[in-house]
Short mmCIF file of C-alpha atoms and ligand atoms in Angstrom, two decimals:
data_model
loop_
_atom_site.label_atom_id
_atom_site.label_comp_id
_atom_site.label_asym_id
_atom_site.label_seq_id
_atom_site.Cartn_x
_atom_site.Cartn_y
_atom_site.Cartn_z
CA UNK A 689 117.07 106.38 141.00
CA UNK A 690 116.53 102.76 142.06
CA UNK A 691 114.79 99.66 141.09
CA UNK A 692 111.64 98.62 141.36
CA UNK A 693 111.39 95.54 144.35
CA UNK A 694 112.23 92.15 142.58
CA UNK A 695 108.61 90.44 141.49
CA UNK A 696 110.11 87.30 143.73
CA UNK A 697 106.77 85.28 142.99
CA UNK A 698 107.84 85.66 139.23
CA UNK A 699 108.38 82.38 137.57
CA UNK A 700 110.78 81.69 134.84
CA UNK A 701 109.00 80.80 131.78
CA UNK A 702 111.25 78.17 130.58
CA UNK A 703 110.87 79.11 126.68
CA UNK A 704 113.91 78.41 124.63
CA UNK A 705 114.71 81.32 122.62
CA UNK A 706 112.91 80.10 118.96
CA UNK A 707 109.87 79.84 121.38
CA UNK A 708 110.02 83.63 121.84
CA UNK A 709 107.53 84.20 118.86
CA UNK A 710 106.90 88.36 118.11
CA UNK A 711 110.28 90.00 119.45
CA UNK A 712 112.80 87.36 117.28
CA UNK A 713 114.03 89.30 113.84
CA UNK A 714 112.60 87.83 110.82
CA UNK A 715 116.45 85.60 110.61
CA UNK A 716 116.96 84.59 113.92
CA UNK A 717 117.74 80.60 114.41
CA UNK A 718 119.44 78.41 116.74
CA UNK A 719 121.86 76.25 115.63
CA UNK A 720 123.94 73.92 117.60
CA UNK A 721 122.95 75.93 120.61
CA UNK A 722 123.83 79.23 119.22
CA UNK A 723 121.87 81.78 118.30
CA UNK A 724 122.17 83.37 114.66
CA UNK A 725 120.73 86.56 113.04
CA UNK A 726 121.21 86.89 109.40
CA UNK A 727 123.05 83.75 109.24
CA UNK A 728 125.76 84.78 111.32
CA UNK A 729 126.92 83.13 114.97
CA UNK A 730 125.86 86.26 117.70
CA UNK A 731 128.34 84.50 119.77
CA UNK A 732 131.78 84.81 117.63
CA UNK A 733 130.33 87.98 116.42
CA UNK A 734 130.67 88.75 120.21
CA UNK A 735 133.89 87.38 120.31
CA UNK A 736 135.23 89.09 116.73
CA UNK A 737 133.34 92.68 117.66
CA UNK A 738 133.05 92.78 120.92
CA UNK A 739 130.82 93.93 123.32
CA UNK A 740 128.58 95.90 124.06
CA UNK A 741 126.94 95.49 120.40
CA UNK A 742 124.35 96.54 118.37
CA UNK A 743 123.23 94.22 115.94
CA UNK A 744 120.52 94.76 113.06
CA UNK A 745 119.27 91.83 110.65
CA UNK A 746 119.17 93.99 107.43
CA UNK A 747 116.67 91.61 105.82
CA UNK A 748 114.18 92.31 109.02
CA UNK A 749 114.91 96.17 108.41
CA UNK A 750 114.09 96.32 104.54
CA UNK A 751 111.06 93.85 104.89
CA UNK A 752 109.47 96.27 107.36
CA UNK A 753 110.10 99.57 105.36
CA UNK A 754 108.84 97.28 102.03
CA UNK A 755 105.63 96.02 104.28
CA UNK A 756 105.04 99.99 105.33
CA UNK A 757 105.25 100.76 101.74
CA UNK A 758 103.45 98.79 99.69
CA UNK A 759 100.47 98.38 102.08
CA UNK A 760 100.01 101.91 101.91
CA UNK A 761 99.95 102.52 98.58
CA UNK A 762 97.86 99.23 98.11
CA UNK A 763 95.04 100.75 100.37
CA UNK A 764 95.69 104.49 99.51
CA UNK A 765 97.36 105.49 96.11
CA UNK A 766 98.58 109.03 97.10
CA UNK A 767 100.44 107.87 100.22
CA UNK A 768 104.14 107.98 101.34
CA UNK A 769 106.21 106.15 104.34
CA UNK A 770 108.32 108.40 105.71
CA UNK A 771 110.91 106.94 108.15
CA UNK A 772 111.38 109.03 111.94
CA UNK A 773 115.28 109.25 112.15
CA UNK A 774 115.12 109.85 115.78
CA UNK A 775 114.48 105.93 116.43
CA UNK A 776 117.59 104.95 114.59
CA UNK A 777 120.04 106.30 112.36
CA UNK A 778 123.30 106.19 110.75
CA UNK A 779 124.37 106.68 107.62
CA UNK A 780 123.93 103.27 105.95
CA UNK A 781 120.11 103.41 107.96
CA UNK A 782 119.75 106.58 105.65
CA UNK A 783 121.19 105.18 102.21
CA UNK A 784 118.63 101.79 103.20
CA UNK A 785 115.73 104.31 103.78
CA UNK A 786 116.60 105.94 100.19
CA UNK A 787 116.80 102.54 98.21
CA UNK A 788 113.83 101.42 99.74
CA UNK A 789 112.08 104.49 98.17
CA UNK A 790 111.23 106.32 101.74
CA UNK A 791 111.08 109.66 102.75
CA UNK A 792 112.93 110.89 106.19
CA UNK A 793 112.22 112.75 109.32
CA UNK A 794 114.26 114.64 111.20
CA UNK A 795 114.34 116.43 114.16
CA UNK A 796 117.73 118.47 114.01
CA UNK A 797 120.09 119.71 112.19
CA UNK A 798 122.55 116.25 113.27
CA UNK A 799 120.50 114.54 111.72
CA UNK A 800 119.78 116.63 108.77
CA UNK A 801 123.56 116.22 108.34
CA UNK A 802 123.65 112.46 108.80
CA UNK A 803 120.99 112.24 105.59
CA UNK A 804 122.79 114.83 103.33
CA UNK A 805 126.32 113.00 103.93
CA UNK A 806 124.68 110.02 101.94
CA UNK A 807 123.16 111.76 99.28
CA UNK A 808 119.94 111.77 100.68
CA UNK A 809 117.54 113.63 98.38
CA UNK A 810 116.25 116.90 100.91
CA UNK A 811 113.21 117.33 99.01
CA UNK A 812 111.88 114.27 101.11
CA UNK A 813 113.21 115.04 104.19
CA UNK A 814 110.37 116.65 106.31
CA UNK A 815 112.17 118.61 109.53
CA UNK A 816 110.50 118.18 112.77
CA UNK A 817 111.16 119.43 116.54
CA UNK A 818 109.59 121.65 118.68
CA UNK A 819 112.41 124.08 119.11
CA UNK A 820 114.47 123.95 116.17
CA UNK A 821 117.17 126.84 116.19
CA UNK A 822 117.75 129.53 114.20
CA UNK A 823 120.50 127.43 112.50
CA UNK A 824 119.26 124.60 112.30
CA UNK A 825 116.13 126.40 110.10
CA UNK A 826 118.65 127.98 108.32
CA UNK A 827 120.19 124.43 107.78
CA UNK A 828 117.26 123.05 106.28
CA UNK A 829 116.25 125.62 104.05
CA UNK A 830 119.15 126.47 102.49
CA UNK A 831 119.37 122.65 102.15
CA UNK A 832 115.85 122.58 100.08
CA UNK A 833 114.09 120.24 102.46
CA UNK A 834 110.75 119.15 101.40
CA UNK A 835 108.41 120.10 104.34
CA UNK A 836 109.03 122.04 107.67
CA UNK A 837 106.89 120.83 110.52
CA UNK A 838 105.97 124.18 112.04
CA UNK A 839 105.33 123.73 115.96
CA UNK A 840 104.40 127.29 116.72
CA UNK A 841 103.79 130.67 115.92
CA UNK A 842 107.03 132.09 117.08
CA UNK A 843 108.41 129.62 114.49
CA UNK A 844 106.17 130.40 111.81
CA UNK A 845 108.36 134.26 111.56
CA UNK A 846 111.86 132.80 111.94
CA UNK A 847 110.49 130.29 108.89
CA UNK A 848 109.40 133.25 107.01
CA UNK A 849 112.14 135.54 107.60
CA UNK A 850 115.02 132.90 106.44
CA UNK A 851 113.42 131.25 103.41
CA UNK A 852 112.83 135.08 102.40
CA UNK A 853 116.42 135.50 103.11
CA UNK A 854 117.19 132.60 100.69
CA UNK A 855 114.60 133.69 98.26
CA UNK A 856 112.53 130.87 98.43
CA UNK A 857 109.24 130.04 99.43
CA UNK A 858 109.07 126.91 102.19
CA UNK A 859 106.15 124.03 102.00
CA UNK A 860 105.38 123.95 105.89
CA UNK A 861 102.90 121.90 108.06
CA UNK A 862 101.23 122.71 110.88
CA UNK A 863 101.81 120.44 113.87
CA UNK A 864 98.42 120.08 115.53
CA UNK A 865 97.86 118.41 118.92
CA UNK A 866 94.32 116.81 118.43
CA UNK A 867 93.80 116.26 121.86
CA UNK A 868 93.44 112.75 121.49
CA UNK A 869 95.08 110.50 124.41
CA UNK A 870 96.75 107.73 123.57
CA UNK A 871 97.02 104.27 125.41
CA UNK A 872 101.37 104.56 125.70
CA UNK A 873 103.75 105.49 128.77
CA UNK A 874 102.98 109.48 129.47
CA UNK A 875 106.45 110.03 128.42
CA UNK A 876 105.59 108.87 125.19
CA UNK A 877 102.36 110.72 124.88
CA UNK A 878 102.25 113.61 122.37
CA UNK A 879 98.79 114.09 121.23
CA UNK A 880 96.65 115.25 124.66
CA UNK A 881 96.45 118.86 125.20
CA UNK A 882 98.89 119.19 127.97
CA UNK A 883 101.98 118.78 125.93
CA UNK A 884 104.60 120.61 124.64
CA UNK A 885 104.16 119.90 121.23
CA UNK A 886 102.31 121.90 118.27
CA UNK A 887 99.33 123.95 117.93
CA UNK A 888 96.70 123.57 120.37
CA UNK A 889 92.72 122.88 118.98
CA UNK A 890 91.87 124.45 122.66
CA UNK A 891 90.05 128.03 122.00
CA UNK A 892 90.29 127.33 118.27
CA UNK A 893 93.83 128.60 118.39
CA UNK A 894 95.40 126.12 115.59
CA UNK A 895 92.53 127.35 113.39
CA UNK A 896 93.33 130.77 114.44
CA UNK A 897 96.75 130.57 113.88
CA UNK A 898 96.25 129.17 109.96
CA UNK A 899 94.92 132.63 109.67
CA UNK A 900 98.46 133.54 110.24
CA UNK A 901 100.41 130.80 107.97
CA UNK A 902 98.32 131.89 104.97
CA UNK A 903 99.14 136.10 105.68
CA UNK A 904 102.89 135.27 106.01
CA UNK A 905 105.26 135.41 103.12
CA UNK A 906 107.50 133.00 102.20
CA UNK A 907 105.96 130.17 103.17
CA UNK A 908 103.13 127.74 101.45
CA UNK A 909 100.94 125.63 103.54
CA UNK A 910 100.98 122.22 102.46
CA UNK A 911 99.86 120.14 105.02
CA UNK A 912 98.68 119.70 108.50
CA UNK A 913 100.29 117.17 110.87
CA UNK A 914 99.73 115.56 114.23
CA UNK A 915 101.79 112.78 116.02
CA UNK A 916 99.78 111.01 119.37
CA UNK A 917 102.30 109.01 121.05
CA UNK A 918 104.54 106.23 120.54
CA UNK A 919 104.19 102.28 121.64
CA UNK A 920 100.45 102.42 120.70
CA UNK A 921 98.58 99.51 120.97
CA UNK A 922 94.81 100.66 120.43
CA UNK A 923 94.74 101.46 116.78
CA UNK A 924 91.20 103.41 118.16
CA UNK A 925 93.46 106.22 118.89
CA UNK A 926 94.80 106.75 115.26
CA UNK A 927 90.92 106.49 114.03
CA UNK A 928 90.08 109.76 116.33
CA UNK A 929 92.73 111.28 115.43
CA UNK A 930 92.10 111.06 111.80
CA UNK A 931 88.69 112.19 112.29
CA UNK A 932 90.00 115.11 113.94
CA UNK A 933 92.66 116.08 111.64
CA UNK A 934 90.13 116.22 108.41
CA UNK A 935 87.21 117.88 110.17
CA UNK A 936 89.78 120.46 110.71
CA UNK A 937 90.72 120.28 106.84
CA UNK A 938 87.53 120.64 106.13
CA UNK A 939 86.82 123.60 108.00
CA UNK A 940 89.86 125.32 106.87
CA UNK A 941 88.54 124.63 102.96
CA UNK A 942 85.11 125.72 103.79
CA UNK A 943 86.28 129.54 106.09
CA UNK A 944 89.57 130.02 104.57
CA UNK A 945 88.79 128.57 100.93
CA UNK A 946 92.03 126.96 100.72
CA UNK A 947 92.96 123.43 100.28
CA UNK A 948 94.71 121.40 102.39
CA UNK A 949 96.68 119.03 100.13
CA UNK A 950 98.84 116.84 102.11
CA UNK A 951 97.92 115.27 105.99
CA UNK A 952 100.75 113.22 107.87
CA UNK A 953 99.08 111.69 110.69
CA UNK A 954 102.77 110.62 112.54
CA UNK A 955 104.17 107.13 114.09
CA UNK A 956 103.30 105.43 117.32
CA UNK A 957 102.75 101.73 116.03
CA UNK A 958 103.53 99.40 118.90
CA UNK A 959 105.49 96.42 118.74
CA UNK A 960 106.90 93.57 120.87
CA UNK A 961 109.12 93.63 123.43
CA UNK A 962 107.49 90.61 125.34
CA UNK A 963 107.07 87.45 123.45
CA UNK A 964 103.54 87.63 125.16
CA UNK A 965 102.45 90.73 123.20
CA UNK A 966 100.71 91.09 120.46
CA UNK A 967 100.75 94.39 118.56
CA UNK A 968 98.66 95.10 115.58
CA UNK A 969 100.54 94.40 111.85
CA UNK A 970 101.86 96.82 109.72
CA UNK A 971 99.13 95.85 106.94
CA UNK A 972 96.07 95.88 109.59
CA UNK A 973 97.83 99.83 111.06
CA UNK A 974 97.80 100.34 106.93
CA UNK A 975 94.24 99.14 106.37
CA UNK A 976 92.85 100.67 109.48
CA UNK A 977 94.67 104.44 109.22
CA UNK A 978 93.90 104.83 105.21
CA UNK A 979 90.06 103.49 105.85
CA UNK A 980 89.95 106.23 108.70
CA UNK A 981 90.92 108.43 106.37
CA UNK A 982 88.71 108.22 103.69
CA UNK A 983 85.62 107.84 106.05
CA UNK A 984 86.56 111.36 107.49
CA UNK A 985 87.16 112.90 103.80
CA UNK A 986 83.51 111.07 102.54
CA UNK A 987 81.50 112.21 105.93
CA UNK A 988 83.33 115.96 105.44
CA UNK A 989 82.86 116.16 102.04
CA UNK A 990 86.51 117.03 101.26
CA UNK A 991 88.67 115.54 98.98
CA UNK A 992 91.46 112.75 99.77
CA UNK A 993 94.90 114.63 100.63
CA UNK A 994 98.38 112.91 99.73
CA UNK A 995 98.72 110.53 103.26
CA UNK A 996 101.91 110.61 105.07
CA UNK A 997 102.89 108.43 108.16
CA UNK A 998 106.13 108.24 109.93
CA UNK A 999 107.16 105.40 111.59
CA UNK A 1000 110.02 104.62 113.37
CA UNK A 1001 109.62 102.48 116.51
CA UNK A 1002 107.69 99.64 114.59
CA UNK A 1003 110.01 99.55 111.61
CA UNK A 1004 113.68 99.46 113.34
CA UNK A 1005 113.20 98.25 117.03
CA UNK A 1006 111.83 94.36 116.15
CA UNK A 1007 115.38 94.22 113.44
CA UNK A 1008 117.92 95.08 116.47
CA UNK A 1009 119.28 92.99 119.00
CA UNK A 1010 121.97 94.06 121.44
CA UNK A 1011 124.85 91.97 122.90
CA UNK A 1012 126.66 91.74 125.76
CA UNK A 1013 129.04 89.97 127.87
CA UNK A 1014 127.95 88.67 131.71
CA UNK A 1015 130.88 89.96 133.76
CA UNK A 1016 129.61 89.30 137.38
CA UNK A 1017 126.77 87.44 139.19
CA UNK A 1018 125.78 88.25 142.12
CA UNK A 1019 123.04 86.91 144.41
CA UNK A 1020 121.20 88.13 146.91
CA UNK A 1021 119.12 85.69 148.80
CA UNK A 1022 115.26 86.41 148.85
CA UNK A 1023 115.83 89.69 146.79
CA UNK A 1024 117.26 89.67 143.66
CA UNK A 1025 119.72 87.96 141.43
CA UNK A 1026 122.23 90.44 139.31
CA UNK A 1027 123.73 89.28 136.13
CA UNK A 1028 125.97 92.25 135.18
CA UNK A 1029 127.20 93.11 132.00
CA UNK A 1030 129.48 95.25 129.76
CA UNK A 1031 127.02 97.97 128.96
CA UNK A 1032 124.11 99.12 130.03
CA UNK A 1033 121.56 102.68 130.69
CA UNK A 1034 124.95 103.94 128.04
CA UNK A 1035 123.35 101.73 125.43
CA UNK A 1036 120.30 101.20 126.32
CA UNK A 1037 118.38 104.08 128.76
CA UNK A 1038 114.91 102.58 128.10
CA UNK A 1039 114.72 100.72 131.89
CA UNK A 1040 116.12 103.61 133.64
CA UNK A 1041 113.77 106.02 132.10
CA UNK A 1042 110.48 104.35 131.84
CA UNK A 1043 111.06 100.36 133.02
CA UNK A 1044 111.04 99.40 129.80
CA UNK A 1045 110.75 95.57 129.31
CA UNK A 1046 112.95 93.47 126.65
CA UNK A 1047 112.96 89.85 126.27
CA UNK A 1048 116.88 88.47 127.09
CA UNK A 1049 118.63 85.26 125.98
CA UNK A 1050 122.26 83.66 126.05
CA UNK A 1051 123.26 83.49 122.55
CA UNK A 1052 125.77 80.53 123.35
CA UNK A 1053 122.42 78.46 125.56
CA UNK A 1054 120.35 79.37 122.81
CA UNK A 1055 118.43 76.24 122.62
CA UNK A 1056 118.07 75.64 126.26
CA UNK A 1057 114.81 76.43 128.29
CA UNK A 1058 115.12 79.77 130.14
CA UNK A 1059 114.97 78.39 133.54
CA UNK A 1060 115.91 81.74 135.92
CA UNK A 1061 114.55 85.29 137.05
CA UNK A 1062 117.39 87.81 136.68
CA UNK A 1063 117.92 91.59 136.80
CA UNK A 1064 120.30 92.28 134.18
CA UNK A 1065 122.39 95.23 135.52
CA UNK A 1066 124.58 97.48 133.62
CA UNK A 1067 128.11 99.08 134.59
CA UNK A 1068 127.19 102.13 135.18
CA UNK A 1069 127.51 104.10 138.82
CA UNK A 1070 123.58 104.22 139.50
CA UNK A 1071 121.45 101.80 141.12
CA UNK A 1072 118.64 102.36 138.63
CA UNK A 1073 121.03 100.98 135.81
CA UNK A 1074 119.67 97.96 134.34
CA UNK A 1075 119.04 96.61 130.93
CA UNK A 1076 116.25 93.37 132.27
CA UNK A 1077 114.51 93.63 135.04
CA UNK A 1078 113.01 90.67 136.47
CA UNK A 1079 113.53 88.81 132.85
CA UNK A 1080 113.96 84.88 132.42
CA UNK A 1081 117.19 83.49 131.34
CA UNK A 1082 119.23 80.80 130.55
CA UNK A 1083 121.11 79.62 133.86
CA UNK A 1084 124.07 82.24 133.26
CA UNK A 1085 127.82 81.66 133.87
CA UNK A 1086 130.32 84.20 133.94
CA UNK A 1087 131.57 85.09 130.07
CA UNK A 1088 128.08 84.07 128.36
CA UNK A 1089 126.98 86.27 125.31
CA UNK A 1090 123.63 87.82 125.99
CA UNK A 1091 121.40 89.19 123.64
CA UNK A 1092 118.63 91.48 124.10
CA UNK A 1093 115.58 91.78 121.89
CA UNK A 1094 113.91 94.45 119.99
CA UNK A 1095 116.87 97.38 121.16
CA UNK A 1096 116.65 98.54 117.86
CA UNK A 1097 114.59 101.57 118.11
CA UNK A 1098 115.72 104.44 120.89
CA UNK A 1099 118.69 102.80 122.73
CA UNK A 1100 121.46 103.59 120.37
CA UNK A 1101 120.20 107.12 119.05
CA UNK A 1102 120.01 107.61 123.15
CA UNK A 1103 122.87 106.30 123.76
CA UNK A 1104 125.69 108.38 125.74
CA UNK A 1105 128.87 108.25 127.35
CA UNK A 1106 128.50 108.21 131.11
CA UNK A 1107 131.10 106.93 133.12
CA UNK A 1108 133.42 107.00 130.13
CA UNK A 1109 132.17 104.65 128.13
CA UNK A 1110 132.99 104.81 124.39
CA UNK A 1111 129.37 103.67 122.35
CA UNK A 1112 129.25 100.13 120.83
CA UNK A 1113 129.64 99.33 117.43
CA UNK A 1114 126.22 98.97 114.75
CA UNK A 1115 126.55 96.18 112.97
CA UNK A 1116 124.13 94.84 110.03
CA UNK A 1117 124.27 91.28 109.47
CA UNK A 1118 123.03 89.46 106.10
CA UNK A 1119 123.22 86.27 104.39
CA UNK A 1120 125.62 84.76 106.63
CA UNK A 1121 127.83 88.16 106.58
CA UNK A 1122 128.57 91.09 108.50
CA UNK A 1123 129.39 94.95 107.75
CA UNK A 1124 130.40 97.36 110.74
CA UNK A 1125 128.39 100.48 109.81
CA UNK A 1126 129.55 102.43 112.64
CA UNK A 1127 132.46 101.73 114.46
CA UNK A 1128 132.71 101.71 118.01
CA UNK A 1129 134.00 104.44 119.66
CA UNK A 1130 137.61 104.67 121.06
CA UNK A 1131 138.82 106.63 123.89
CA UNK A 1132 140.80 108.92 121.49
CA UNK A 1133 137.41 109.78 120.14
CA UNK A 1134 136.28 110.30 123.68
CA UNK A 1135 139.26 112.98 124.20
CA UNK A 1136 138.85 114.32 120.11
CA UNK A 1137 136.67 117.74 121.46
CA UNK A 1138 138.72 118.43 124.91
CA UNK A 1139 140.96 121.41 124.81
C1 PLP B 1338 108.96 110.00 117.41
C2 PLP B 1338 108.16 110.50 116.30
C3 PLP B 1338 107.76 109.63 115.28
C4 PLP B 1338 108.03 108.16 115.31
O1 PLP B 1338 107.37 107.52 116.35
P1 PLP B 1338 107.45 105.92 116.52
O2 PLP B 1338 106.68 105.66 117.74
O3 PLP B 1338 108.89 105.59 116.65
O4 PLP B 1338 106.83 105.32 115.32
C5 PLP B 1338 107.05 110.17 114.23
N1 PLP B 1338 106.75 111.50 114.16
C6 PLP B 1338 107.14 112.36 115.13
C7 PLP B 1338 106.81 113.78 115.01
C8 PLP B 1338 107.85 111.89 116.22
O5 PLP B 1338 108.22 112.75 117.17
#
């Protein structure tokens, strides 16, 4: 694993960092060079916390989940937000998700765990995951979660068998992979019909197989589900997708006489990670998805089901920032300049994995034009560990706070501990205060599970 050649044309764009429009949290200001985030200085939070750091402006967070909400219910009465875990979570993410009157997706029994720690009601936690273990079933049911996403047949009897073990009948979905392709990295692509995910539409064998849900005891069939991808930009994709999800509804009602009563059409919504993008807003995703909807249900003649989304990306990743310290410089003439920092694919595995792009600053420069092209490099022993790749910056000195935008989605639930290194800190910041809400790790906690 390498990097991509260094775009040596590139020019910086010489923005400051208030001129960085769609990837700054709601709170983000400069002041006196400095930048803040929920009215507290990134750079002594740096200096108090340390770095590497997560940071999340809890304002940003809540306005998000309260945006998802309401326009929902504005355009769609019988709809409910649930929140994907898998994008971020701890356990003050969960008891923010249950104030704000969400439901919760998980994909494991972690982070089952992480939810029912805080109180978390289960009967809105909907369990996801395409190969969820024996215990981990076990887990939920016993638990009393509110919906099990079933992803295949083979499931469908270990569902059965354990909520009959429990005494209990289960509400499950059906996972359904529309065969709709999405406009996202093909990492991120869920919905086509070479994927790993769900019930195939290919040979009619998801209708087939609701044949089987309805013959099996123990379990009720609530709903039918389908997820196409994640970072989508063309909201086209969610309109297909919707059509294809209540023509099947339909034809379920119409051959099996049975309603379907609830239909969770998934996540994806893009957002920002270059200041130059512009993704489509919550309330337009809202307006668009719930208007698809009801088409479908008027043109199919069949009534409106309860409408479930699940977001994750587009409601956590524009609130977090990460920080860091610049450690080394280092540059090579006519290839590349390295500014290397205290962290790197350990906290953030986004650029390694898919190139992922993030808008950088330096929190202490704040106010100054970004006049450089770097590649900011991690720590770690690969050469394909980097955080920025070709990004502008502020000119950087050695011991300058940098901040990376929109980290908070998938870099610290990906997080790991190569090369040793214990996982930063999560910190929420609000109204000119901060809370650590997970603590960084120590090297005893490193050692805690070694024999
Ligand atoms: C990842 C995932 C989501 C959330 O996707 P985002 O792109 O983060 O909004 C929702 N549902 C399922 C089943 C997922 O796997």
């Amino acid at each position: 694993m390498s990097l991509p050649a260094s775009d040596l044309s590139k020019k910086a764009d010489g923005r400051t960092t208030m001129e960085l429009g769609a990837v700054l949290p709601e709170t983000a200001e400069v002041r006196d060079d400095h930048l803040f985030i929920g009215g507290v200085d990134m750079v002594e939070l740096a200096r108090t916390e340390g770095t590497a750091l997560y940071v999340i402006d809890e304002a940003d967070l809540r306005h998000r989940m309260e945006r998802y909400r309401d326009s929902f219910r504005a355009n769609y009465e019988n709809s409910d937000v649930i929140y994907a875990s898998k994008a971020f979570l701890n356990k003050e993410c969960a008891r923010i998700v249950a104030q704000e009157g969400l439901c919760l997706d998980v994909s494991g029994g972690g982070e089952l765990a992480c939810a029912l720690s805080t109180g978390f009601p289960a009967s809105r936690v909907f369990m996801h995951g395409n190969n969820k273990t024996p215990k981990e079933l076990d887990e939920a049911i016993s638990a009393g979660v509110g919906r099990i996403v079933l992803d295949t047949r083979i499931e469908l009897g270990r569902v059965s068998e354990i909520a009959g073990r429990h005494g209990v009948v289960q509400d499950v979905f059906m996972r359904i992979t529309p065969g709709v392709e999405a406009d996202t990295h093909e990492y991120i692509r869920t919905g086509c019909e070479d994927s790993k995910f769900g019930f195939t539409m290919r040979e009619d064998f998801a209708f087939k197989c609701v044949q089987d849900v309805l013959n099996t005891p123990n379990v009720h069939l609530k709903g039918l589900h389908c997820h196409i991808g994640s970072q989508i930009f063309s909201l086209e994709s969610f309109r297909e997708a919707a059509n294809v999800m209540v023509e099947l509804m339909a034809r379920i009602e119409r051959e099996y006489g049975i309603q379907i009563e609830e239909l969770d059409l998934g996540g994806g919504l893009g957002i920002a990670y270059q200041a130059e993008d512009n993704p489509t807003s919550i309330e337009e995703f809202a307006r668009l998805t719930t208007s698809a909807v009801k088409d479908a249900c008027t043109e199919h003649n069949v009534p409106l089901p309860r409408l479930l989304v699940e977001p994750g990306r587009s409601m956590v990743a524009p609130a977090g920032v990460t920080l860091y310290t610049v450690g080394i410089l280092k540059t090579l003439p006519n290839i590349r300049k390295f500014v290397a920092v205290d962290g790197g694919m350990s906290d953030n595995i986004r650029t390694a994995l898919y190139h992922a792009s993030y808008e950088p600053v330096i929190a202490n420069k704040a106010g100054q034009p970004r006049t450089e092209i770097v590649t900011i490099a991690g720590k770690h022993c690969e050469s394909g560990d980097a955080v920025v790749l070709d990004g502008s910056i502020q000119h950087p000195d050695l011991g300058d706070i940098v901040c990376v935008f929109s980290t908070g989605a998938y870099c610290y639930t990906m997080a790991s501990n190569y090369n040793g290194q214990p996982r930063p800190a999560v910190v929420f910041v609000k109204d000119g205060t901060y809370r650590v809400t997970t603590r960084r790790e120590t090297y005893e906690d490193l050692l805690s599970r070694d024999v």
